[in-house]
Amino acid sequence: MNYNDWVKMTLIHGGQLHQVAEQYKIPTADWLDLSTGIAPISYPIPNIPLTVWQQLPQQSSELIAVAKQYYQCQQLVVTNGSQAIIQALPTLYRQKNIESQDVYVPYRGYKEHAHAWKMAGYTLHFYQGNLPEITKLQPNSVLVVINPNNPTGQVFNHEVLSQYQAKLKQLNGLFILDEAFIDVIPNNPSFSSQVNDSHTLVLRSFGKFFGLAGIRIGFLVADNYWCQKFEALLGPWQVNGPAQIIAEHALRDTNWHIEQCNKLNSLRIHQEALLWQLFTKKLVKCIQGCDLFLTLSFHQHDSAKKIYHLLCQQGIYCRLSDEQETLRFGIGKEGSIKRLESACRQACKNLNELKNTGN
Ligand SMILES: Cc1ncc(COP(=O)(O)O)c(C=O)c1O
């Protein structure tokens, strides 16, 4: 497939409910939206003083201190979501390393990375599943690892990541870890504390684990060089004041973190068991994911597309992968699981009918 075809099909994300609602002629309010990996339980919004709404945002030293503690790192930049970094990075990197040309990105994974590097004129090399062979990495190259990967849920361990980090440094390259969903992975496997020079960057997304993607805040863990570059590029009002206050409270609230992890884990276990029970091993090959999303792969190539459509007809919105081979379900709240269950039952029934009529 050429890049233009690839990009046309891939820069569609979950969370486009208005568009889908219009397509299926069901009012937006009547949908169960499981199309993203955003936690269904949100951090409660604290009281925000009127002055914070009135004034221009200022960089909050309290937020920086609490974020360093939460992410266990030396230095970071507060951003308007990690997407802001993904978009700006390729151009900045070209200025830093004019020899750089090659970027390794996951074939299945958040496609904004590949798109941003491609737009800046880099040559893309896709890897599937395993990381690219370490001995074949090019000098001055960039390696993007999404850990855990979205949508496969694949987690890469520290030992392996450290080898790639050392190799990229030796090659005068750049090692980028996107840890947007890592907050729910047990035993904190984050690489944030391993950032020690300008050859490694870690992206942290706030909105997913805290269930507040709409406030647009995220973090870049980096060394002094990159922090200065991004601060200069992003300017003084990158993150609004209310978002900073909310994030400061949320990142400090360790009891809530534990509670959130436990709740998401039990919702995920329940939903995963339910999806197996409803779709069965006859239809589903495997379910991968983490406590923020579950991705179903099917034995038959066209099942995902058909089930996606049958669920949309009932106002259930999940994410059909770009390759149209898998379905990703966000984790639903306790109250929404009954609806998911009956819609999936109906979808299976309709799918069988379609098969019997030869469609
Ligand atoms: C893997 C991954 N990284 C980064 C992002 C960007 O998220 P944000 O800008 O909210 O931090 C997303 C969004 O879905 C994502 O899936």
Coordinates of C-alpha atoms and ligand atoms in Angstrom, one line a residue:
M1 CA 0.0 0.0 0.0
N2 CA 1.4 3.4 -0.8
Y3 CA 1.7 6.1 1.8
N4 CA -1.2 8.2 0.6
D5 CA -3.6 5.3 0.8
W6 CA -2.2 4.3 4.2
V7 CA -2.6 7.8 5.6
K8 CA -6.2 8.2 4.3
M9 CA -7.3 5.1 6.2
T10 CA -5.2 5.6 9.3
L11 CA -5.6 9.1 10.7
I12 CA -9.1 8.2 11.8
H13 CA -9.2 7.8 15.6
G14 CA -11.9 6.7 18.0
G15 CA -13.9 9.4 19.7
Q16 CA -15.4 10.8 16.5
L17 CA -18.9 10.1 17.8
H18 CA -20.7 13.0 16.1
Q19 CA -19.6 11.7 12.7
V20 CA -20.7 8.1 13.4
A21 CA -23.9 9.2 15.0
E22 CA -24.8 11.1 11.9
Q23 CA -23.9 8.2 9.6
Y24 CA -26.1 5.8 11.6
K25 CA -28.9 8.3 12.2
I26 CA -28.8 7.8 16.0
P27 CA -28.7 10.9 18.2
T28 CA -25.3 11.4 19.9
A29 CA -26.8 11.1 23.4
D30 CA -28.1 7.6 22.7
W31 CA -24.7 6.0 22.0
L32 CA -22.5 3.9 24.3
D33 CA -19.1 5.2 23.2
L34 CA -16.3 2.6 23.7
S35 CA -14.2 3.8 20.8
T36 CA -11.3 5.2 22.9
G37 CA -8.9 4.0 25.6
I38 CA -9.9 6.7 28.0
A39 CA -10.8 5.5 31.5
P40 CA -14.6 5.5 32.0
I41 CA -14.1 6.9 35.6
S42 CA -12.8 10.4 35.7
Y43 CA -10.8 12.1 38.4
P44 CA -13.3 14.4 40.2
I45 CA -12.9 18.0 39.3
P46 CA -11.7 20.1 42.3
N47 CA -12.8 23.5 43.1
I48 CA -11.1 26.0 40.7
P49 CA -10.8 29.6 42.0
L50 CA -12.3 32.2 39.7
T51 CA -8.9 33.9 39.3
V52 CA -7.6 30.8 37.6
W53 CA -10.3 31.2 34.9
Q54 CA -9.7 35.0 34.7
Q55 CA -5.9 35.1 34.5
L56 CA -3.5 34.0 31.8
P57 CA -2.1 30.6 32.8
Q58 CA 1.3 30.7 34.5
Q59 CA 3.7 27.8 34.8
S60 CA 2.9 26.2 38.1
S61 CA 5.9 25.1 40.1
E62 CA 3.6 23.0 42.3
L63 CA 2.4 21.1 39.2
I64 CA 5.9 20.5 38.0
A65 CA 7.0 19.2 41.4
V66 CA 4.1 16.8 41.8
A67 CA 4.5 15.6 38.2
K68 CA 8.2 14.9 38.7
Q69 CA 7.2 12.8 41.7
Y70 CA 4.4 10.9 39.9
Y71 CA 6.5 10.3 36.8
Q72 CA 9.7 9.6 38.9
C73 CA 11.9 11.8 36.7
Q74 CA 14.4 14.7 36.9
Q75 CA 12.9 17.0 34.3
L76 CA 9.8 17.4 32.2
V77 CA 7.8 19.8 30.1
V78 CA 4.0 20.3 30.6
T79 CA 2.2 20.2 27.3
N80 CA -1.2 20.5 25.7
G81 CA -1.3 16.6 25.5
S82 CA 1.4 14.4 24.3
Q83 CA 0.1 14.8 20.7
A84 CA 1.6 18.4 20.7
I85 CA 5.1 16.8 21.1
I86 CA 4.4 14.1 18.6
Q87 CA 3.6 16.7 15.9
A88 CA 6.4 19.1 16.7
L89 CA 9.3 16.7 17.3
P90 CA 10.3 15.7 13.8
T91 CA 11.1 19.2 12.7
L92 CA 13.0 19.9 15.9
Y93 CA 14.9 16.7 15.5
R94 CA 16.0 17.5 12.0
Q95 CA 17.5 20.8 13.3
K96 CA 19.3 18.9 16.0
N97 CA 20.6 16.1 13.8
I98 CA 20.8 17.1 10.1
E99 CA 22.0 13.6 9.3
S100 CA 18.8 11.9 10.5
Q101 CA 16.6 10.3 7.9
D102 CA 15.3 6.9 9.1
V103 CA 12.4 6.3 11.6
Y104 CA 11.3 3.0 12.9
V105 CA 7.6 2.9 13.9
P106 CA 5.1 0.2 14.8
Y107 CA 3.0 -1.0 11.9
R108 CA 0.1 -1.4 14.3
G109 CA 0.1 1.4 16.7
Y110 CA -1.0 5.1 17.2
K111 CA -0.4 6.3 13.6
E112 CA 0.2 10.0 14.5
H113 CA 3.8 9.2 15.1
A114 CA 4.4 7.8 11.6
H115 CA 2.4 10.6 10.0
A116 CA 4.4 13.4 11.8
W117 CA 7.7 11.9 10.7
K118 CA 6.6 11.3 7.2
M119 CA 5.3 14.9 6.9
A120 CA 8.8 16.1 8.0
G121 CA 10.4 14.1 5.1
Y122 CA 11.7 11.1 7.0
T123 CA 11.8 7.6 5.7
L124 CA 9.5 5.3 7.5
H125 CA 10.4 1.7 8.4
F126 CA 7.5 -0.3 9.9
Y127 CA 8.1 -3.1 12.4
Q128 CA 5.5 -5.7 13.3
G129 CA 5.2 -7.1 16.8
N130 CA 8.9 -7.4 17.8
L131 CA 11.2 -4.3 17.7
P132 CA 13.3 -4.0 14.6
E133 CA 16.5 -6.0 14.6
I134 CA 18.9 -4.1 16.8
T135 CA 22.0 -4.7 14.6
K136 CA 20.2 -3.4 11.5
L137 CA 19.3 0.1 13.0
Q138 CA 20.8 2.9 10.9
P139 CA 23.1 5.6 12.2
N140 CA 21.2 8.8 13.3
S141 CA 17.9 6.9 13.2
V142 CA 14.8 7.3 15.4
L143 CA 13.0 4.5 17.1
V144 CA 9.4 5.0 18.3
V145 CA 8.1 2.4 20.8
I146 CA 4.6 2.6 22.2
N147 CA 4.6 0.8 25.5
P148 CA 2.1 -0.7 26.1
N149 CA 1.2 -0.6 22.4
N150 CA -2.2 0.7 21.4
P151 CA -4.1 -1.4 20.1
T152 CA -2.2 -4.6 20.7
G153 CA -1.4 -4.1 24.4
Q154 CA 2.1 -5.5 23.9
V155 CA 4.4 -4.5 26.7
F156 CA 8.2 -4.3 26.2
N157 CA 10.4 -5.1 29.2
H158 CA 13.1 -2.8 30.7
E159 CA 16.0 -5.0 29.8
V160 CA 15.1 -5.0 26.1
L161 CA 14.3 -1.3 26.1
S162 CA 17.6 -0.5 27.8
Q163 CA 19.5 -2.3 25.0
Y164 CA 17.8 -0.2 22.4
Q165 CA 18.4 2.9 24.4
A166 CA 22.1 2.2 24.5
K167 CA 22.2 1.3 20.8
L168 CA 20.4 4.5 19.7
K169 CA 22.8 6.6 21.7
Q170 CA 25.8 4.8 20.2
L171 CA 24.2 5.5 16.7
N172 CA 23.7 9.2 17.6
G173 CA 20.0 8.5 17.2
L174 CA 16.8 9.1 19.2
F175 CA 14.8 6.6 21.3
I176 CA 11.2 7.7 21.9
L177 CA 8.9 5.9 24.3
D178 CA 5.2 6.7 24.2
E179 CA 3.8 5.6 27.5
A180 CA 0.3 6.9 27.0
F181 CA -1.3 3.9 28.7
I182 CA 1.4 2.7 31.0
D183 CA -0.3 4.0 34.2
V184 CA -2.4 0.8 34.4
I185 CA 0.4 -1.7 33.9
P186 CA 1.4 -3.3 37.3
N187 CA 4.7 -2.6 39.0
N188 CA 5.3 0.7 37.2
P189 CA 7.4 -0.4 34.2
S190 CA 7.8 3.3 33.0
F191 CA 11.1 4.3 31.5
S192 CA 10.8 8.0 32.7
S193 CA 13.5 7.6 35.4
Q194 CA 15.9 6.3 32.7
V195 CA 16.0 9.5 30.7
N196 CA 19.5 10.8 31.1
D197 CA 20.5 12.6 27.9
S198 CA 19.1 14.0 24.6
H199 CA 19.0 10.5 23.0
T200 CA 15.9 9.4 24.9
L201 CA 12.4 11.0 25.3
V202 CA 9.4 9.7 27.2
L203 CA 5.8 10.9 26.4
R204 CA 3.2 10.6 29.1
S205 CA -0.5 11.2 28.5
F206 CA -2.6 12.5 31.4
G207 CA -6.1 12.1 29.9
K208 CA -6.3 8.4 29.6
F209 CA -5.7 7.0 33.1
F210 CA -7.4 10.0 34.8
G211 CA -10.3 9.9 32.4
L212 CA -10.0 13.6 31.4
A213 CA -8.7 13.7 27.9
G214 CA -10.8 16.8 27.2
I215 CA -8.7 19.1 29.4
R216 CA -5.7 18.5 27.1
I217 CA -2.6 18.1 29.3
G218 CA 0.3 15.8 28.9
F219 CA 4.0 15.6 29.8
L220 CA 7.4 15.1 28.0
V221 CA 10.1 13.6 30.1
A222 CA 13.4 14.8 28.7
D223 CA 16.8 16.2 29.4
N224 CA 17.7 19.9 29.6
Y225 CA 18.3 20.3 25.8
W226 CA 14.8 19.1 24.8
C227 CA 13.0 20.8 27.7
Q228 CA 14.4 24.1 26.6
K229 CA 13.7 23.5 22.9
F230 CA 10.1 22.5 23.6
E231 CA 9.4 25.3 26.1
A232 CA 10.7 27.8 23.5
L233 CA 8.6 26.3 20.8
L234 CA 5.4 25.9 22.7
G235 CA 5.3 29.3 24.3
P236 CA 4.0 30.6 27.6
W237 CA 0.3 29.6 27.4
Q238 CA 0.5 26.1 26.1
V239 CA -1.6 24.6 29.0
N240 CA -4.7 26.4 30.4
G241 CA -4.8 27.2 34.1
P242 CA -7.8 25.0 35.1
A243 CA -6.2 22.0 33.4
Q244 CA -3.0 22.6 35.5
I245 CA -5.0 22.8 38.7
I246 CA -6.9 19.6 38.0
A247 CA -3.7 17.8 37.0
E248 CA -1.9 18.9 40.1
H249 CA -4.7 17.6 42.4
A250 CA -5.0 14.3 40.4
L251 CA -1.3 13.5 40.2
R252 CA -0.9 14.1 44.0
D253 CA -3.9 11.9 45.0
T254 CA -2.1 8.5 45.5
N255 CA -5.2 6.9 47.1
W256 CA -7.2 7.7 44.0
H257 CA -4.5 6.2 41.8
I258 CA -4.7 2.9 43.7
E259 CA -8.5 2.9 43.7
Q260 CA -8.5 3.7 39.9
C261 CA -6.1 0.9 39.1
N262 CA -8.2 -1.6 41.1
K263 CA -11.5 -0.5 39.6
L264 CA -10.2 -0.5 36.0
N265 CA -8.6 -3.9 36.5
S266 CA -11.9 -5.5 37.8
L267 CA -13.9 -3.8 35.0
R268 CA -11.5 -5.1 32.4
I269 CA -11.5 -8.7 33.8
H270 CA -15.3 -8.7 33.8
Q271 CA -15.5 -7.2 30.3
E272 CA -12.9 -9.5 28.8
A273 CA -14.7 -12.6 30.2
L274 CA -18.0 -11.3 28.8
L275 CA -16.5 -10.7 25.3
W276 CA -15.1 -14.2 25.3
Q277 CA -18.4 -15.7 26.4
L278 CA -20.4 -13.7 23.8
F279 CA -18.2 -14.0 20.8
T280 CA -16.7 -17.4 21.7
K281 CA -13.5 -19.0 20.6
K282 CA -15.2 -20.0 17.3
L283 CA -15.3 -16.4 16.2
V284 CA -12.5 -14.7 18.2
K285 CA -8.8 -15.7 17.8
C286 CA -7.5 -13.7 20.7
I287 CA -8.1 -10.7 23.0
Q288 CA -5.2 -8.4 23.7
G289 CA -5.0 -5.2 25.6
C290 CA -4.6 -3.6 29.0
D291 CA -6.9 -2.2 31.7
L292 CA -7.9 0.7 29.4
F293 CA -8.9 -1.2 26.2
L294 CA -9.4 -4.7 24.8
T295 CA -8.6 -5.6 21.2
L296 CA -10.4 -8.6 19.6
S297 CA -8.8 -10.4 16.6
F298 CA -11.0 -12.7 14.6
H299 CA -10.5 -16.0 12.7
Q300 CA -12.2 -14.6 9.7
H301 CA -10.9 -11.5 8.1
D302 CA -14.3 -9.8 7.6
S303 CA -15.8 -10.5 11.0
A304 CA -14.5 -7.3 12.6
K305 CA -16.0 -5.0 10.0
K306 CA -19.4 -6.8 10.1
I307 CA -19.6 -6.8 13.9
Y308 CA -18.5 -3.1 14.0
H309 CA -21.4 -2.3 11.7
L310 CA -23.9 -4.5 13.6
L311 CA -23.0 -2.8 16.9
C312 CA -23.1 0.7 15.4
Q313 CA -26.7 -0.1 14.2
Q314 CA -27.5 -0.6 17.9
G315 CA -25.7 2.6 19.1
I316 CA -22.5 0.9 20.3
Y317 CA -19.4 2.6 19.1
C318 CA -16.1 0.7 19.3
R319 CA -13.0 1.2 17.2
L320 CA -12.5 -0.8 14.0
S321 CA -8.8 -1.0 13.3
D322 CA -7.3 0.8 10.3
E323 CA -6.6 -2.6 8.8
Q324 CA -10.3 -3.5 9.5
E325 CA -9.1 -6.8 11.1
T326 CA -9.7 -6.1 14.8
L327 CA -12.1 -4.3 17.1
R328 CA -11.0 -2.4 20.1
F329 CA -13.3 -1.8 23.0
G330 CA -12.7 0.8 25.6
I331 CA -13.5 -0.3 29.1
G332 CA -17.2 0.4 30.0
K333 CA -18.5 1.6 33.3
E334 CA -20.4 -1.0 35.4
G335 CA -23.7 0.4 34.4
S336 CA -23.0 0.1 30.7
I337 CA -22.0 -3.5 30.6
K338 CA -25.6 -4.9 30.4
R339 CA -26.2 -2.8 27.2
L340 CA -22.9 -4.0 25.7
E341 CA -23.9 -7.6 26.5
S342 CA -27.3 -7.5 24.8
A343 CA -26.0 -5.6 21.8
C344 CA -23.2 -8.1 21.3
R345 CA -25.7 -11.0 21.6
Q346 CA -27.8 -9.4 19.0
A347 CA -24.8 -8.8 16.7
C348 CA -23.8 -12.5 17.0
K349 CA -27.3 -13.5 16.1
N350 CA -27.3 -11.2 13.1
L351 CA -23.9 -12.3 12.0
N352 CA -25.1 -15.9 11.9
E353 CA -28.1 -14.9 9.9
L354 CA -25.8 -13.1 7.4
K355 CA -23.7 -16.3 7.2
N356 CA -26.8 -18.4 6.6
T357 CA -27.9 -16.1 3.8
G358 CA -24.5 -16.3 2.3
N359 CA -23.5 -12.6 2.9
Ligands
LIG1 C1 -0.4 5.8 22.0 C2 -0.9 7.2 22.1 N1 0.0 8.2 22.3 C3 -0.4 9.5 22.4 C4 -1.7 9.9 22.2 C5 -2.1 11.3 22.4 O1 -2.8 11.5 23.5 P1 -2.7 12.9 24.3 O2 -2.4 14.0 23.4 O3 -4.1 13.1 24.9 O4 -1.7 12.8 25.4 C6 -2.7 8.9 22.0 C7 -4.1 9.2 21.8 O5 -5.0 8.4 21.7 C8 -2.3 7.5 21.9 O6 -3.2 6.5 21.7

